PDB file of C-alpha atoms in Angstrom:
ATOM      1  CA  MET A   1       0.000   0.000   0.000  1.00 66.00           C
ATOM      2  CA  TRP A   2       2.948   2.322   0.592  1.00 71.00           C
ATOM      3  CA  ILE A   3       3.817   2.025  -3.090  1.00 78.00           C
ATOM      4  CA  VAL A   4       0.314   3.175  -4.004  1.00 81.00           C
ATOM      5  CA  ALA A   5       0.548   6.080  -1.579  1.00 79.00           C
ATOM      6  CA  ARG A   6       3.933   7.185  -2.898  1.00 81.00           C
ATOM      7  CA  ARG A   7       2.684   6.946  -6.469  1.00 80.00           C
ATOM      8  CA  ALA A   8      -0.356   9.029  -5.555  1.00 75.00           C
ATOM      9  CA  ILE A   9       1.833  11.664  -3.907  1.00 73.00           C
ATOM     10  CA  ALA A  10       4.156  11.792  -6.923  1.00 75.00           C
ATOM     11  CA  LEU A  11       1.195  12.145  -9.250  1.00 71.00           C
ATOM     12  CA  ALA A  12      -0.298  14.826  -7.017  1.00 64.00           C
ATOM     13  CA  ASP A  13       2.966  16.760  -7.088  1.00 67.00           C
ATOM     14  CA  SER A  14       2.927  16.874 -10.858  1.00 66.00           C
ATOM     15  CA  GLU A  15      -0.714  17.938 -10.882  1.00 61.00           C
ATOM     16  CA  GLN A  16      -0.357  20.434  -8.001  1.00 61.00           C
ATOM     17  CA  ASN A  17      -3.418  18.848  -6.395  1.00 62.00           C
ATOM     18  CA  ILE A  18      -2.371  16.499  -3.597  1.00 61.00           C
ATOM     19  CA  GLY A  19      -5.811  15.994  -2.037  1.00 66.00           C
ATOM     20  CA  ARG A  20      -7.621  15.069  -5.236  1.00 71.00           C
ATOM     21  CA  SER A  21      -4.949  12.669  -6.483  1.00 71.00           C
ATOM     22  CA  PHE A  22      -4.487  11.015  -3.102  1.00 80.00           C
ATOM     23  CA  TRP A  23      -8.185  10.373  -2.550  1.00 82.00           C
ATOM     24  CA  PHE A  24      -8.590   9.147  -6.125  1.00 84.00           C
ATOM     25  CA  ALA A  25      -5.797   6.614  -5.621  1.00 85.00           C
ATOM     26  CA  LEU A  26      -7.099   5.645  -2.193  1.00 86.00           C
ATOM     27  CA  GLU A  27     -10.610   5.090  -3.530  1.00 86.00           C
ATOM     28  CA  HIS A  28      -9.192   2.994  -6.379  1.00 85.00           C
ATOM     29  CA  TYR A  29      -7.186   0.902  -3.912  1.00 85.00           C
ATOM     30  CA  VAL A  30     -10.152   0.356  -1.607  1.00 85.00           C
ATOM     31  CA  THR A  31     -12.387  -0.562  -4.549  1.00 82.00           C
ATOM     32  CA  ASN A  32      -9.898  -3.168  -5.782  1.00 79.00           C
ATOM     33  CA  TYR A  33      -9.496  -4.546  -2.274  1.00 78.00           C
ATOM     34  CA  THR A  34     -13.271  -4.829  -1.905  1.00 69.00           C
ATOM     35  CA  TYR A  35     -13.659  -6.662  -5.221  1.00 67.00           C
ATOM     36  CA  PHE A  36     -10.669  -8.966  -5.015  1.00 63.00           C
ATOM     37  CA  GLY A  37     -10.036  -9.156  -1.266  1.00 53.00           C
TER      38      GLY A  37
END
């Protein structure tokens, strides 16, 4: 999960929108975990 978080932060840095990118990645992670977990 740390890899996902770091990727989200890196993406957010490039987009200058940390909150939006982080929550988008987090929602994607949780959705995948719900489906495949």
